[in-house]
Amino acid sequence: MAPEARELARAAEVLRAGGLVAFPTETVYGLGADATDDRAVAAIYAAKGRPSFNPLIVHVLDAAAAAEYVTITPLARSLMGRFWPGPLSIVLPRTADCALSLLVSAGLPTAAVRAPAHPLARDLLAACGRPVAAPSANRSGAVSPTTAAHVAGSLPGPDAGGPRVILDGGPCRMGLESTVVDATGDVPVILRPGGVTAEEIEAVVGSVREVTAAATGDEGLASPGMLARHYAPGKRVRLNAQRAEGGEALLAFGPGAPADALNLSPSGDLTEAAANLFAMLHALDAGLAPAIAVMPVPERGLGRAINDRLRRAAQPEDAP
Ligand code: TXA
Ligand code: MG
């Protein structure tokens, strides 16, 4: 067996045995566990230090696999047809005899399902034959990982509750988490902006609603994961900066930025900026400057999701 195939087989075996595996998706790396195994799912929360009220996305191969656990509404059917496999997580009612751990829903009557597009993620799902619960593979509140090295740097090792295997698929293509959309009703409600834009969803189903206000972390939120401070580096982050000031490192966007700054996209391309966002935040976090200044990013298309993450990163540390 080729080394990659052996590693994949081992990862699938670890999942089936209730262990944790980190794996690449087209958005960010996920920290996966068998979504039907309560103890395995609990181990995810523990490894991430994640607040227990924050539900997890369940990864499946396709709509047929999702239908084993959630009720597919007509709206969800349309969205899956257009965006799966891909960066869209769809919140749907759990079926009456749903085999998913209640922990993945964190007390809600719904579960979020997503079919990832990354070939390694799909091979892993096929090899283990289970739905895989996977949040981003970082400590809760930290910047999401877009490389295997980010994962290893953020989570505890295998003997301290971290993943037994980290599958390395190189840098993530999108670099930004999936869009989370509630499709329980007739109109899709975007709970978290992400890789699929509101415009793209509207083009398919005719209408869309957005829950944009950064939620405060109270229980009972539509998407409890929308903690105000999230995706955060360990340093002060200042938004809408035109230049770096005393001690700051600049995260630039677009042409005309200082040539020595890290630039999300020198040409002003939002897709490129999304792919670079977390890797550059990681790099600035690891750098010498004690603070980060970020140039404005246009509030359209993927820029909405990028700005959402930047606003969260800029919340003061004592925010909820
Ligand atoms: O791109 C992604 O979505 C990555 C990769 C690994 O797939 N995963 C990810 O998961 O970002 P996580 O756990 O970091 O974010 C999941 C988001 C949270 O905001 C959570 O509150 C929301 O999805 N969510 C999950 N289940 C939900 C549910 N039943 N109802 C409402 N929101 C839900
Ligand atoms: Mg996350």
mmCIF file of C-alpha atoms and ligand atoms in Angstrom:
data_model
loop_
_atom_site.group_PDB
_atom_site.id
_atom_site.type_symbol
_atom_site.label_atom_id
_atom_site.label_comp_id
_atom_site.label_asym_id
_atom_site.label_seq_id
_atom_site.Cartn_x
_atom_site.Cartn_y
_atom_site.Cartn_z
ATOM 1 C CA MET A 1 0.000 0.000 0.000
ATOM 2 C CA ALA A 2 1.243 3.496 -0.790
ATOM 3 C CA PRO A 3 2.072 5.540 2.345
ATOM 4 C CA GLU A 4 -0.874 7.896 1.700
ATOM 5 C CA ALA A 5 -3.306 4.991 1.348
ATOM 6 C CA ARG A 6 -1.972 3.426 4.546
ATOM 7 C CA GLU A 7 -2.376 6.722 6.426
ATOM 8 C CA LEU A 8 -5.927 7.082 5.128
ATOM 9 C CA ALA A 9 -6.817 3.519 6.172
ATOM 10 C CA ARG A 10 -5.362 4.189 9.609
ATOM 11 C CA ALA A 11 -7.353 7.432 9.918
ATOM 12 C CA ALA A 12 -10.592 5.635 9.000
ATOM 13 C CA GLU A 13 -9.811 2.947 11.578
ATOM 14 C CA VAL A 14 -9.158 5.563 14.275
ATOM 15 C CA LEU A 15 -12.538 7.186 13.507
ATOM 16 C CA ARG A 16 -14.385 3.873 13.646
ATOM 17 C CA ALA A 17 -12.756 3.146 16.992
ATOM 18 C CA GLY A 18 -13.996 6.436 18.451
ATOM 19 C CA GLY A 19 -10.764 8.417 18.073
ATOM 20 C CA LEU A 20 -10.074 11.876 16.653
ATOM 21 C CA VAL A 21 -8.629 12.583 13.188
ATOM 22 C CA ALA A 22 -7.746 15.971 11.706
ATOM 23 C CA PHE A 23 -8.312 16.175 7.958
ATOM 24 C CA PRO A 24 -8.255 18.779 5.182
ATOM 25 C CA THR A 25 -11.393 20.132 3.541
ATOM 26 C CA GLU A 26 -11.597 22.757 0.789
ATOM 27 C CA THR A 27 -12.476 25.342 3.468
ATOM 28 C CA VAL A 28 -10.295 24.696 6.539
ATOM 29 C CA TYR A 29 -8.926 21.634 8.353
ATOM 30 C CA GLY A 30 -11.502 19.803 10.474
ATOM 31 C CA LEU A 31 -11.130 17.873 13.741
ATOM 32 C CA GLY A 32 -13.264 14.820 13.066
ATOM 33 C CA ALA A 33 -14.988 12.141 15.102
ATOM 34 C CA ASP A 34 -17.704 9.558 14.437
ATOM 35 C CA ALA A 35 -20.842 11.726 14.720
ATOM 36 C CA THR A 36 -22.877 8.795 16.066
ATOM 37 C CA ASP A 37 -20.496 8.206 18.999
ATOM 38 C CA ASP A 38 -21.184 10.409 22.052
ATOM 39 C CA ARG A 39 -17.808 9.825 23.644
ATOM 40 C CA ALA A 40 -15.957 10.552 20.422
ATOM 41 C CA VAL A 41 -17.907 13.793 19.904
ATOM 42 C CA ALA A 42 -17.298 14.795 23.508
ATOM 43 C CA ALA A 43 -13.583 14.314 22.870
ATOM 44 C CA ILE A 44 -13.771 16.998 20.133
ATOM 45 C CA TYR A 45 -15.186 19.536 22.563
ATOM 46 C CA ALA A 46 -12.491 18.626 25.074
ATOM 47 C CA ALA A 47 -9.612 18.847 22.590
ATOM 48 C CA LYS A 48 -10.791 22.263 21.374
ATOM 49 C CA GLY A 49 -11.727 23.601 24.780
ATOM 50 C CA ARG A 50 -15.010 24.491 23.101
ATOM 51 C CA PRO A 51 -18.069 25.858 24.949
ATOM 52 C CA SER A 52 -20.501 22.989 25.159
ATOM 53 C CA PHE A 53 -23.427 24.943 23.679
ATOM 54 C CA ASN A 54 -21.753 25.280 20.296
ATOM 55 C CA PRO A 55 -23.053 22.615 17.861
ATOM 56 C CA LEU A 56 -20.874 20.871 15.255
ATOM 57 C CA ILE A 57 -21.148 20.351 11.506
ATOM 58 C CA VAL A 58 -21.702 16.747 10.392
ATOM 59 C CA HIS A 59 -19.813 15.799 7.223
ATOM 60 C CA VAL A 60 -21.379 13.312 4.805
ATOM 61 C CA LEU A 61 -20.679 12.197 1.235
ATOM 62 C CA ASP A 62 -23.931 13.354 -0.333
ATOM 63 C CA ALA A 63 -27.640 14.136 0.059
ATOM 64 C CA ALA A 64 -28.553 10.455 0.362
ATOM 65 C CA ALA A 65 -26.217 10.052 3.324
ATOM 66 C CA ALA A 66 -27.589 13.247 4.912
ATOM 67 C CA ALA A 67 -31.154 11.941 4.553
ATOM 68 C CA GLU A 68 -30.349 9.163 7.029
ATOM 69 C CA TYR A 69 -30.091 11.766 9.801
ATOM 70 C CA VAL A 70 -31.991 14.933 8.836
ATOM 71 C CA THR A 71 -35.214 15.749 7.014
ATOM 72 C CA ILE A 72 -34.347 17.163 3.594
ATOM 73 C CA THR A 73 -36.713 20.069 2.890
ATOM 74 C CA PRO A 74 -37.428 21.103 -0.740
ATOM 75 C CA LEU A 75 -35.264 24.172 -0.136
ATOM 76 C CA ALA A 76 -32.395 22.003 1.111
ATOM 77 C CA ARG A 77 -32.759 19.745 -1.912
ATOM 78 C CA SER A 78 -32.223 22.732 -4.240
ATOM 79 C CA LEU A 79 -29.232 23.971 -2.270
ATOM 80 C CA MET A 80 -27.604 20.540 -2.185
ATOM 81 C CA GLY A 81 -28.160 20.142 -5.916
ATOM 82 C CA ARG A 82 -26.337 23.375 -6.652
ATOM 83 C CA PHE A 83 -23.653 23.634 -3.957
ATOM 84 C CA TRP A 84 -22.757 20.085 -2.889
ATOM 85 C CA PRO A 85 -20.116 18.927 -2.631
ATOM 86 C CA GLY A 86 -18.835 22.294 -1.453
ATOM 87 C CA PRO A 87 -18.615 24.954 1.257
ATOM 88 C CA LEU A 88 -22.284 25.018 2.322
ATOM 89 C CA SER A 89 -23.478 23.626 5.677
ATOM 90 C CA ILE A 90 -27.235 23.164 5.836
ATOM 91 C CA VAL A 91 -29.180 23.208 9.117
ATOM 92 C CA LEU A 92 -32.130 20.808 9.020
ATOM 93 C CA PRO A 93 -34.443 19.056 11.493
ATOM 94 C CA ARG A 94 -33.055 15.845 12.971
ATOM 95 C CA THR A 95 -35.140 12.832 11.963
ATOM 96 C CA ALA A 96 -37.215 11.159 14.680
ATOM 97 C CA ASP A 97 -34.835 8.176 14.911
ATOM 98 C CA CYS A 98 -31.692 10.199 14.193
ATOM 99 C CA ALA A 99 -28.565 8.205 15.076
ATOM 100 C CA LEU A 100 -26.387 11.312 15.428
ATOM 101 C CA SER A 101 -25.085 12.022 18.903
ATOM 102 C CA LEU A 102 -27.218 14.662 20.634
ATOM 103 C CA LEU A 103 -23.962 16.424 21.409
ATOM 104 C CA VAL A 104 -23.440 17.408 17.771
ATOM 105 C CA SER A 105 -26.658 19.424 18.006
ATOM 106 C CA ALA A 106 -25.798 20.818 21.433
ATOM 107 C CA GLY A 107 -29.404 20.641 22.523
ATOM 108 C CA LEU A 108 -31.002 21.956 19.309
ATOM 109 C CA PRO A 109 -33.626 19.900 17.398
ATOM 110 C CA THR A 110 -31.545 20.421 14.257
ATOM 111 C CA ALA A 111 -28.201 19.316 12.811
ATOM 112 C CA ALA A 112 -25.926 21.026 10.295
ATOM 113 C CA VAL A 113 -24.835 18.748 7.430
ATOM 114 C CA ARG A 114 -22.200 19.367 4.769
ATOM 115 C CA ALA A 115 -20.692 17.343 1.909
ATOM 116 C CA PRO A 116 -17.075 18.517 1.572
ATOM 117 C CA ALA A 117 -15.433 18.692 -1.859
ATOM 118 C CA HIS A 118 -11.823 17.929 -0.867
ATOM 119 C CA PRO A 119 -10.779 14.519 -2.260
ATOM 120 C CA LEU A 120 -9.016 13.470 0.960
ATOM 121 C CA ALA A 121 -12.075 14.365 3.043
ATOM 122 C CA ARG A 122 -14.277 12.375 0.672
ATOM 123 C CA ASP A 123 -11.908 9.389 0.710
ATOM 124 C CA LEU A 124 -11.939 9.478 4.501
ATOM 125 C CA LEU A 125 -15.763 9.586 4.658
ATOM 126 C CA ALA A 126 -15.978 6.685 2.200
ATOM 127 C CA ALA A 127 -13.353 4.631 4.030
ATOM 128 C CA CYS A 128 -14.832 5.028 7.503
ATOM 129 C CA GLY A 129 -18.475 4.696 6.467
ATOM 130 C CA ARG A 130 -19.684 7.012 9.234
ATOM 131 C CA PRO A 131 -20.950 10.592 9.348
ATOM 132 C CA VAL A 132 -18.061 12.694 10.683
ATOM 133 C CA ALA A 133 -18.625 15.581 13.087
ATOM 134 C CA ALA A 134 -15.901 18.148 12.536
ATOM 135 C CA PRO A 135 -15.414 21.705 13.679
ATOM 136 C CA SER A 136 -12.345 23.587 12.540
ATOM 137 C CA ALA A 137 -9.231 21.875 13.942
ATOM 138 C CA ASN A 138 -8.048 24.653 16.254
ATOM 139 C CA ARG A 139 -8.471 25.539 19.887
ATOM 140 C CA SER A 140 -11.805 27.255 20.457
ATOM 141 C CA GLY A 141 -11.610 30.953 19.619
ATOM 142 C CA ALA A 142 -8.291 30.723 17.772
ATOM 143 C CA VAL A 143 -7.671 31.280 14.071
ATOM 144 C CA SER A 144 -8.914 28.425 11.867
ATOM 145 C CA PRO A 145 -6.201 26.146 10.414
ATOM 146 C CA THR A 146 -5.563 26.088 6.672
ATOM 147 C CA THR A 147 -2.484 23.821 6.819
ATOM 148 C CA ALA A 148 -1.605 20.629 8.707
ATOM 149 C CA ALA A 149 1.115 22.600 10.537
ATOM 150 C CA HIS A 150 -1.499 25.038 11.890
ATOM 151 C CA VAL A 151 -3.423 22.057 13.281
ATOM 152 C CA ALA A 152 -0.372 20.565 14.973
ATOM 153 C CA GLY A 153 0.478 23.990 16.416
ATOM 154 C CA SER A 154 -2.965 24.630 17.872
ATOM 155 C CA LEU A 155 -4.286 21.323 19.249
ATOM 156 C CA PRO A 156 -2.872 19.055 21.944
ATOM 157 C CA GLY A 157 -0.905 15.972 20.903
ATOM 158 C CA PRO A 158 -2.437 12.482 20.694
ATOM 159 C CA ASP A 159 -1.539 11.610 24.270
ATOM 160 C CA ALA A 160 -3.128 14.788 25.609
ATOM 161 C CA GLY A 161 -6.523 14.367 23.967
ATOM 162 C CA GLY A 162 -5.634 15.694 20.498
ATOM 163 C CA PRO A 163 -6.009 13.928 17.126
ATOM 164 C CA ARG A 164 -4.367 10.492 16.646
ATOM 165 C CA VAL A 165 -3.827 11.279 12.950
ATOM 166 C CA ILE A 166 -3.434 14.562 11.065
ATOM 167 C CA LEU A 167 -3.989 13.942 7.349
ATOM 168 C CA ASP A 168 -1.953 16.424 5.310
ATOM 169 C CA GLY A 169 -3.628 17.669 2.127
ATOM 170 C CA GLY A 170 -1.553 20.831 1.747
ATOM 171 C CA PRO A 171 -3.055 24.328 2.084
ATOM 172 C CA CYS A 172 -6.858 24.581 1.864
ATOM 173 C CA ARG A 173 -8.154 25.918 -1.440
ATOM 174 C CA MET A 174 -10.897 28.221 -0.027
ATOM 175 C CA GLY A 175 -9.265 29.048 3.277
ATOM 176 C CA LEU A 176 -12.535 30.284 4.777
ATOM 177 C CA GLU A 177 -15.177 28.200 6.546
ATOM 178 C CA SER A 178 -18.397 27.059 4.927
ATOM 179 C CA THR A 179 -21.504 29.198 4.847
ATOM 180 C CA VAL A 180 -24.021 27.947 7.431
ATOM 181 C CA VAL A 181 -27.594 28.252 6.192
ATOM 182 C CA ASP A 182 -30.818 27.331 7.957
ATOM 183 C CA ALA A 183 -33.019 25.527 5.402
ATOM 184 C CA THR A 184 -35.723 24.303 7.782
ATOM 185 C CA GLY A 185 -38.262 26.731 6.253
ATOM 186 C CA ASP A 186 -39.048 28.129 2.798
ATOM 187 C CA VAL A 187 -36.487 30.929 2.822
ATOM 188 C CA PRO A 188 -32.801 30.222 3.480
ATOM 189 C CA VAL A 189 -31.372 32.074 6.482
ATOM 190 C CA ILE A 190 -27.614 32.599 6.509
ATOM 191 C CA LEU A 191 -26.401 31.998 10.056
ATOM 192 C CA ARG A 192 -22.706 32.370 9.209
ATOM 193 C CA PRO A 193 -21.319 33.941 6.021
ATOM 194 C CA GLY A 194 -18.707 31.749 4.335
ATOM 195 C CA GLY A 195 -17.472 30.152 1.128
ATOM 196 C CA VAL A 196 -20.826 30.340 -0.684
ATOM 197 C CA THR A 197 -22.069 33.927 -0.942
ATOM 198 C CA ALA A 198 -25.578 35.259 -0.272
ATOM 199 C CA GLU A 199 -25.705 36.352 -3.907
ATOM 200 C CA GLU A 200 -25.009 32.794 -5.102
ATOM 201 C CA ILE A 201 -27.724 31.371 -2.845
ATOM 202 C CA GLU A 202 -30.229 34.001 -3.927
ATOM 203 C CA ALA A 203 -29.498 33.210 -7.574
ATOM 204 C CA VAL A 204 -30.575 29.603 -6.995
ATOM 205 C CA VAL A 205 -33.592 29.908 -4.719
ATOM 206 C CA GLY A 206 -34.780 33.477 -5.344
ATOM 207 C CA SER A 207 -34.458 34.872 -1.836
ATOM 208 C CA VAL A 208 -32.225 34.816 1.205
ATOM 209 C CA ARG A 209 -32.167 36.278 4.696
ATOM 210 C CA GLU A 210 -29.057 37.065 6.666
ATOM 211 C CA VAL A 211 -28.470 37.034 10.385
ATOM 212 C CA THR A 212 -25.583 39.463 10.379
ATOM 213 C CA ALA A 213 -25.356 41.021 13.825
ATOM 214 C CA ALA A 214 -22.495 39.403 15.696
ATOM 215 C CA ALA A 215 -24.298 37.415 18.326
ATOM 216 C CA THR A 216 -23.207 37.757 21.897
ATOM 217 C CA GLY A 217 -22.736 34.143 22.851
ATOM 218 C CA ASP A 218 -26.050 33.777 24.671
ATOM 219 C CA GLU A 219 -27.685 30.424 24.596
ATOM 220 C CA GLY A 220 -30.667 30.050 22.317
ATOM 221 C CA LEU A 221 -28.989 31.795 19.409
ATOM 222 C CA ALA A 222 -29.888 30.638 15.928
ATOM 223 C CA SER A 223 -26.228 29.807 15.391
ATOM 224 C CA PRO A 224 -24.614 29.575 18.776
ATOM 225 C CA GLY A 225 -21.184 29.381 17.216
ATOM 226 C CA MET A 226 -21.328 33.034 16.317
ATOM 227 C CA LEU A 227 -19.481 34.127 19.430
ATOM 228 C CA ALA A 228 -18.544 37.764 19.077
ATOM 229 C CA ARG A 229 -14.864 37.052 19.590
ATOM 230 C CA HIS A 230 -13.777 34.148 17.465
ATOM 231 C CA TYR A 231 -11.216 33.390 14.815
ATOM 232 C CA ALA A 232 -8.929 35.545 16.881
ATOM 233 C CA PRO A 233 -5.169 35.868 16.927
ATOM 234 C CA GLY A 234 -3.653 36.500 20.341
ATOM 235 C CA LYS A 235 -2.942 40.174 19.552
ATOM 236 C CA ARG A 236 -4.834 43.450 19.279
ATOM 237 C CA VAL A 237 -6.350 43.809 15.803
ATOM 238 C CA ARG A 238 -7.308 47.242 14.399
ATOM 239 C CA LEU A 239 -9.633 47.373 11.384
ATOM 240 C CA ASN A 240 -10.056 49.880 8.543
ATOM 241 C CA ALA A 241 -6.444 50.947 8.807
ATOM 242 C CA GLN A 242 -4.772 52.827 5.966
ATOM 243 C CA ARG A 243 -1.291 52.200 7.349
ATOM 244 C CA ALA A 244 0.456 50.569 10.287
ATOM 245 C CA GLU A 245 1.018 52.754 13.331
ATOM 246 C CA GLY A 246 3.356 52.352 16.332
ATOM 247 C CA GLY A 247 4.239 48.675 16.707
ATOM 248 C CA GLU A 248 1.614 47.350 14.311
ATOM 249 C CA ALA A 249 2.182 44.942 11.440
ATOM 250 C CA LEU A 250 -0.041 45.706 8.439
ATOM 251 C CA LEU A 251 -2.350 43.210 6.782
ATOM 252 C CA ALA A 252 -2.954 44.861 3.433
ATOM 253 C CA PHE A 253 -5.545 44.441 0.691
ATOM 254 C CA GLY A 254 -5.394 45.561 -2.914
ATOM 255 C CA PRO A 255 -2.964 47.500 -5.093
ATOM 256 C CA GLY A 256 -1.310 50.574 -3.684
ATOM 257 C CA ALA A 257 -0.531 48.973 -0.338
ATOM 258 C CA PRO A 258 3.003 49.205 1.054
ATOM 259 C CA ALA A 259 5.106 46.597 -0.739
ATOM 260 C CA ASP A 260 6.608 45.187 2.469
ATOM 261 C CA ALA A 261 3.208 44.368 4.060
ATOM 262 C CA LEU A 262 1.542 40.973 3.883
ATOM 263 C CA ASN A 263 -1.182 41.489 1.281
ATOM 264 C CA LEU A 264 -4.405 39.432 1.233
ATOM 265 C CA SER A 265 -4.605 40.085 -2.492
ATOM 266 C CA PRO A 266 -2.384 42.632 -4.252
ATOM 267 C CA SER A 267 -4.807 42.639 -7.192
ATOM 268 C CA GLY A 268 -7.870 43.115 -4.948
ATOM 269 C CA ASP A 269 -9.320 39.659 -5.660
ATOM 270 C CA LEU A 270 -11.690 38.521 -2.891
ATOM 271 C CA THR A 271 -11.312 34.798 -3.589
ATOM 272 C CA GLU A 272 -7.547 35.085 -3.236
ATOM 273 C CA ALA A 273 -8.004 37.172 -0.078
ATOM 274 C CA ALA A 274 -10.265 34.520 1.475
ATOM 275 C CA ALA A 275 -7.711 31.808 0.751
ATOM 276 C CA ASN A 276 -4.923 33.869 2.374
ATOM 277 C CA LEU A 277 -6.827 35.265 5.365
ATOM 278 C CA PHE A 278 -6.181 32.702 8.083
ATOM 279 C CA ALA A 279 -2.658 31.799 6.967
ATOM 280 C CA MET A 280 -1.697 35.480 7.087
ATOM 281 C CA LEU A 281 -3.358 35.994 10.482
ATOM 282 C CA HIS A 282 -1.381 32.973 11.715
ATOM 283 C CA ALA A 283 1.842 34.446 10.323
ATOM 284 C CA LEU A 284 1.189 37.874 11.892
ATOM 285 C CA ASP A 285 0.279 36.223 15.174
ATOM 286 C CA ALA A 286 3.623 34.390 15.161
ATOM 287 C CA GLY A 287 5.558 37.521 14.121
ATOM 288 C CA LEU A 288 7.299 40.086 16.309
ATOM 289 C CA ALA A 289 4.872 43.025 16.044
ATOM 290 C CA PRO A 290 2.640 43.260 19.143
ATOM 291 C CA ALA A 291 -0.444 44.389 17.191
ATOM 292 C CA ILE A 292 -2.068 44.010 13.773
ATOM 293 C CA ALA A 293 -3.624 46.689 11.552
ATOM 294 C CA VAL A 294 -5.913 45.564 8.719
ATOM 295 C CA MET A 295 -6.796 47.560 5.622
ATOM 296 C CA PRO A 296 -10.469 47.725 4.564
ATOM 297 C CA VAL A 297 -11.903 44.884 2.468
ATOM 298 C CA PRO A 298 -14.988 45.609 0.312
ATOM 299 C CA GLU A 299 -18.273 44.412 1.836
ATOM 300 C CA ARG A 300 -19.497 42.391 -1.154
ATOM 301 C CA GLY A 301 -19.433 38.725 -2.213
ATOM 302 C CA LEU A 302 -16.775 36.822 -0.220
ATOM 303 C CA GLY A 303 -15.769 40.151 1.327
ATOM 304 C CA ARG A 304 -18.770 39.793 3.664
ATOM 305 C CA ALA A 305 -17.392 36.573 5.145
ATOM 306 C CA ILE A 306 -13.857 37.971 5.282
ATOM 307 C CA ASN A 307 -15.057 41.084 7.144
ATOM 308 C CA ASP A 308 -17.156 38.942 9.478
ATOM 309 C CA ARG A 309 -14.026 37.003 10.497
ATOM 310 C CA LEU A 310 -11.962 40.193 10.788
ATOM 311 C CA ARG A 311 -14.563 41.881 13.019
ATOM 312 C CA ARG A 312 -14.512 38.858 15.315
ATOM 313 C CA ALA A 313 -10.725 38.810 15.367
ATOM 314 C CA ALA A 314 -10.783 42.489 16.406
ATOM 315 C CA GLN A 315 -13.115 42.027 19.396
ATOM 316 C CA PRO A 316 -11.384 42.827 22.697
ATOM 317 C CA GLU A 317 -10.326 39.707 24.574
ATOM 318 C CA ASP A 318 -12.844 40.140 27.398
ATOM 319 C CA ALA A 319 -15.804 40.142 24.974
ATOM 320 C CA PRO A 320 -18.109 37.126 25.380
HETATM 321 O O1 TXA B 1 -15.896 24.943 6.691
HETATM 322 C C1 TXA B 1 -16.373 24.517 7.743
HETATM 323 O O2 TXA B 1 -17.566 24.658 8.016
HETATM 324 C C2 TXA B 1 -15.425 23.784 8.712
HETATM 325 C C3 TXA B 1 -14.960 22.512 8.020
HETATM 326 C C4 TXA B 1 -14.149 21.640 8.934
HETATM 327 O O3 TXA B 1 -16.059 21.806 7.494
HETATM 328 N N1 TXA B 1 -16.112 23.516 9.938
HETATM 329 C C5 TXA B 1 -16.440 24.508 10.811
HETATM 330 O O4 TXA B 1 -17.086 24.074 11.920
HETATM 331 O O5 TXA B 1 -16.180 25.673 10.640
HETATM 332 P P1 TXA B 1 -17.275 24.928 13.235
HETATM 333 O O6 TXA B 1 -17.712 23.943 14.249
HETATM 334 O O7 TXA B 1 -16.039 25.699 13.552
HETATM 335 O O8 TXA B 1 -18.456 25.882 12.926
HETATM 336 C C6 TXA B 1 -19.768 25.371 12.860
HETATM 337 C C7 TXA B 1 -20.771 26.487 12.807
HETATM 338 C C8 TXA B 1 -20.906 27.171 14.136
HETATM 339 O O9 TXA B 1 -21.110 28.559 13.934
HETATM 340 C C9 TXA B 1 -22.145 26.495 14.714
HETATM 341 O O10 TXA B 1 -22.795 27.251 15.691
HETATM 342 C C10 TXA B 1 -22.977 26.293 13.472
HETATM 343 O O11 TXA B 1 -22.045 25.950 12.479
HETATM 344 N N2 TXA B 1 -23.926 25.198 13.633
HETATM 345 C C11 TXA B 1 -23.647 23.879 13.695
HETATM 346 N N3 TXA B 1 -24.772 23.163 13.893
HETATM 347 C C12 TXA B 1 -25.788 24.050 13.957
HETATM 348 C C13 TXA B 1 -27.193 23.938 14.152
HETATM 349 N N4 TXA B 1 -27.779 22.762 14.345
HETATM 350 N N5 TXA B 1 -27.920 25.061 14.144
HETATM 351 C C14 TXA B 1 -27.330 26.263 13.973
HETATM 352 N N6 TXA B 1 -26.002 26.444 13.779
HETATM 353 C C15 TXA B 1 -25.233 25.354 13.770
HETATM 354 MG MG MG B 2 -14.273 27.217 14.081
#
